Amino acid sequence: MIPKPIVPGVWEISLGFVNVFLLNTGRGLALIDTGVAGSAPAILEGVRALGKSPEEIRHVLVTHCHPDHAGSLAELKRLTGAAATMHSVDAELVRRGESIRPMTPAPGLVNALICRFMLPSVDPAIEAAEIEHEVEDGETLPMGLTAIHVPGHCAGQLAFLWPEQGGVLFAADAAANAFGLSLSPLYEDVKEGRRSLAKLADRSFEAACFGHGRVIGSGASARFRRRWPAVAGLKSAVERA
């Protein structure tokens, strides 16, 4: 598996229906998300394909507790020795080996079908893992990324903004870009999710990376603002989206 370069120092590792991302932060490698259980070999194969070793991964940043994002965290921690970082709300679940809270579909028939047929097959249990670092909204991590709390899809979800290369947003599942920039199919609270998207639209970033769907390589924040008007238009955006 050959990771796909996004901007200098950032690569996408596609695991099929979900993506994880590798960053060279200048202070060791950082991995954003871990895929479902059993994804560690594919992720580390990608790391080696770049001429790097698993031990160079110093940080694992987990955007939220869902099993397609936190499922391989425990295994990757064993294989790399990396420390894990999450928002405090979801960190408590992962420490207990839990990964799912009640969810409902976003508007639309396709989203309703996904919720009806996919959710019953999801195992809510994951291997429990220790989370060494809990971060809150607006904190800047030692490797230079800013954590942005974006609840809605998941109460403890974080996005990460890397200021290099014009700004790279790791949006997690705050939005998707599989069939165009859109809401994610599933939410704990879709109104809260829309507020989070308006919050992201108020930031400046050239590229945007998603847990599900294609990277937007340029002009990403402008596309977010067109889809979800930023803070000045927050009320109308929540009512309209």
Short mmCIF file of C-alpha atoms in Angstrom, two decimals, residues 3-170:
data_model
loop_
_atom_site.label_atom_id
_atom_site.label_comp_id
_atom_site.label_asym_id
_atom_site.label_seq_id
_atom_site.Cartn_x
_atom_site.Cartn_y
_atom_site.Cartn_z
CA PRO A 3 0.23 6.34 0.88
CA LYS A 4 -1.10 9.21 -1.22
CA PRO A 5 0.69 12.55 -0.72
CA ILE A 6 -1.66 15.43 0.10
CA VAL A 7 0.77 18.29 0.73
CA PRO A 8 4.45 18.06 1.71
CA GLY A 9 4.56 16.18 5.01
CA VAL A 10 1.00 14.81 4.87
CA TRP A 11 -0.14 11.47 3.42
CA GLU A 12 -3.48 9.69 3.17
CA ILE A 13 -3.62 5.96 3.88
CA SER A 14 -6.87 4.61 2.48
CA LEU A 15 -8.32 1.58 4.26
CA GLY A 16 -11.22 1.17 1.85
CA PHE A 17 -14.26 2.96 3.20
CA VAL A 18 -12.30 4.94 5.79
CA ASN A 19 -9.12 7.02 5.60
CA VAL A 20 -6.35 7.67 8.09
CA PHE A 21 -3.63 10.30 7.74
CA LEU A 22 0.09 10.45 8.51
CA LEU A 23 1.94 13.70 9.25
CA ASN A 24 5.62 14.46 9.52
CA THR A 25 5.40 17.13 12.19
CA GLY A 26 9.11 17.73 12.67
CA ARG A 27 8.72 16.16 16.10
CA GLY A 28 8.13 12.62 14.95
CA LEU A 29 5.26 11.20 12.92
CA ALA A 30 1.65 11.69 13.96
CA LEU A 31 -1.13 9.34 12.85
CA ILE A 32 -4.68 10.65 12.69
CA ASP A 33 -7.18 7.83 13.31
CA THR A 34 -6.62 4.08 13.23
CA GLY A 35 -9.36 2.39 11.17
CA VAL A 36 -11.38 -0.61 12.24
CA ALA A 37 -9.93 -3.44 14.30
CA GLY A 38 -7.28 -5.29 12.30
CA SER A 39 -6.14 -2.23 10.30
CA ALA A 40 -2.73 -1.90 11.96
CA PRO A 41 -0.80 -4.10 9.45
CA ALA A 42 -2.08 -2.09 6.47
CA ILE A 43 -1.30 1.22 8.18
CA LEU A 44 2.23 0.16 9.11
CA GLU A 45 2.80 -1.22 5.61
CA GLY A 46 2.03 2.28 4.35
CA VAL A 47 4.45 3.81 6.86
CA ARG A 48 7.22 1.47 5.72
CA ALA A 49 6.47 2.25 2.06
CA LEU A 50 7.52 5.82 2.84
CA GLY A 51 10.85 4.58 4.14
CA LYS A 52 9.86 5.15 7.75
CA SER A 53 9.59 2.78 10.69
CA PRO A 54 6.60 2.23 12.99
CA GLU A 55 8.66 3.46 15.93
CA GLU A 56 8.78 6.91 14.33
CA ILE A 57 5.05 7.32 15.06
CA ARG A 58 5.11 9.33 18.27
CA HIS A 59 1.50 10.43 18.45
CA VAL A 60 -1.85 8.87 17.55
CA LEU A 61 -4.61 11.48 17.36
CA VAL A 62 -8.04 9.86 17.44
CA THR A 63 -10.79 12.12 16.15
CA HIS A 64 -13.61 10.22 17.88
CA CYS A 65 -14.57 6.92 19.45
CA HIS A 66 -16.41 5.18 16.59
CA PRO A 67 -15.00 1.75 15.68
CA ASP A 68 -13.84 2.78 12.19
CA HIS A 69 -11.65 5.47 13.77
CA ALA A 70 -10.57 4.00 17.13
CA GLY A 71 -10.80 0.27 16.35
CA SER A 72 -7.06 -0.37 15.92
CA LEU A 73 -5.82 2.10 18.51
CA ALA A 74 -4.83 -0.47 21.14
CA GLU A 75 -2.91 -2.59 18.62
CA LEU A 76 -1.10 0.40 17.13
CA LYS A 77 -0.09 1.60 20.57
CA ARG A 78 1.46 -1.80 21.26
CA LEU A 79 3.30 -1.87 17.94
CA THR A 80 4.59 1.71 17.99
CA GLY A 81 4.74 2.81 21.62
CA ALA A 82 2.94 6.02 20.60
CA ALA A 83 0.83 8.06 23.00
CA ALA A 84 -2.84 8.64 22.20
CA THR A 85 -4.73 11.94 22.19
CA MET A 86 -8.52 12.42 22.22
CA HIS A 87 -11.22 14.75 23.47
CA SER A 88 -12.12 13.97 27.09
CA VAL A 89 -15.73 12.96 26.29
CA ASP A 90 -14.76 10.15 23.90
CA ALA A 91 -11.56 9.21 25.74
CA GLU A 92 -13.66 7.85 28.60
CA LEU A 93 -15.49 5.48 26.24
CA VAL A 94 -12.34 4.19 24.55
CA ARG A 95 -10.74 3.46 27.90
CA ARG A 96 -13.75 1.21 28.60
CA GLY A 97 -13.68 -0.41 25.15
CA GLU A 98 -16.89 1.33 24.03
CA SER A 99 -17.36 3.07 20.70
CA ILE A 100 -20.98 3.88 19.90
CA ARG A 101 -23.71 6.12 21.25
CA PRO A 102 -27.23 6.41 19.78
CA MET A 103 -27.22 7.80 16.24
CA THR A 104 -29.81 8.94 13.72
CA PRO A 105 -29.55 9.56 9.97
CA ALA A 106 -28.94 12.94 8.42
CA PRO A 107 -31.73 14.10 6.09
CA GLY A 108 -32.13 12.13 2.86
CA LEU A 109 -33.16 8.65 1.73
CA VAL A 110 -29.62 7.36 1.26
CA ASN A 111 -28.69 8.36 4.79
CA ALA A 112 -31.81 6.65 6.14
CA LEU A 113 -30.86 3.44 4.32
CA ILE A 114 -27.31 3.57 5.65
CA CYS A 115 -28.62 3.97 9.19
CA ARG A 116 -31.13 1.16 8.78
CA PHE A 117 -28.83 -1.44 7.24
CA MET A 118 -25.35 -0.55 8.49
CA LEU A 119 -25.79 0.34 12.15
CA PRO A 120 -27.27 -3.00 13.27
CA SER A 121 -24.16 -4.79 11.98
CA VAL A 122 -21.66 -2.59 13.84
CA ASP A 123 -20.07 -4.17 16.90
CA PRO A 124 -20.03 -1.40 19.54
CA ALA A 125 -17.11 -3.03 21.40
CA ILE A 126 -13.48 -2.21 20.64
CA GLU A 127 -10.30 -3.20 22.44
CA ALA A 128 -9.88 -0.81 25.35
CA ALA A 129 -6.89 1.53 25.12
CA GLU A 130 -5.26 4.07 27.37
CA ILE A 131 -5.50 7.71 26.30
CA GLU A 132 -2.51 9.62 27.61
CA HIS A 133 -3.57 13.10 26.54
CA GLU A 134 -7.00 14.70 26.66
CA VAL A 135 -7.44 17.95 24.73
CA GLU A 136 -10.24 20.47 24.54
CA ASP A 137 -11.42 22.97 21.98
CA GLY A 138 -8.79 25.44 20.80
CA GLU A 139 -5.76 23.73 22.33
CA THR A 140 -2.56 23.69 20.29
CA LEU A 141 -0.80 20.34 20.46
CA PRO A 142 3.00 20.09 20.84
CA MET A 143 3.31 18.99 17.19
CA GLY A 144 1.66 22.20 16.03
CA LEU A 145 -1.91 21.14 15.28
CA THR A 146 -4.90 22.94 16.77
CA ALA A 147 -7.74 20.82 18.15
CA ILE A 148 -11.26 21.95 17.24
CA HIS A 149 -14.20 20.40 19.08
CA VAL A 150 -16.82 19.54 16.46
CA PRO A 151 -19.65 17.61 18.14
CA GLY A 152 -22.77 16.51 16.35
CA HIS A 153 -21.68 13.38 14.54
CA CYS A 154 -20.16 12.30 17.85
CA ALA A 155 -20.17 14.22 21.12
CA GLY A 156 -16.40 14.02 21.64
CA GLN A 157 -15.31 14.49 18.03
CA LEU A 158 -12.27 16.61 17.23
CA ALA A 159 -11.07 18.09 13.98
CA PHE A 160 -7.42 19.10 13.68
CA LEU A 161 -6.02 22.11 11.83
CA TRP A 162 -2.39 22.04 10.71
CA PRO A 163 -1.14 25.55 9.87
CA GLU A 164 1.50 24.44 7.36
CA GLN A 165 1.10 24.53 3.57
CA GLY A 166 -1.70 27.09 3.67
CA GLY A 167 -3.59 25.14 6.31
CA VAL A 168 -4.75 21.52 6.26
CA LEU A 169 -8.00 20.61 8.00
CA PHE A 170 -8.57 17.05 9.17
#
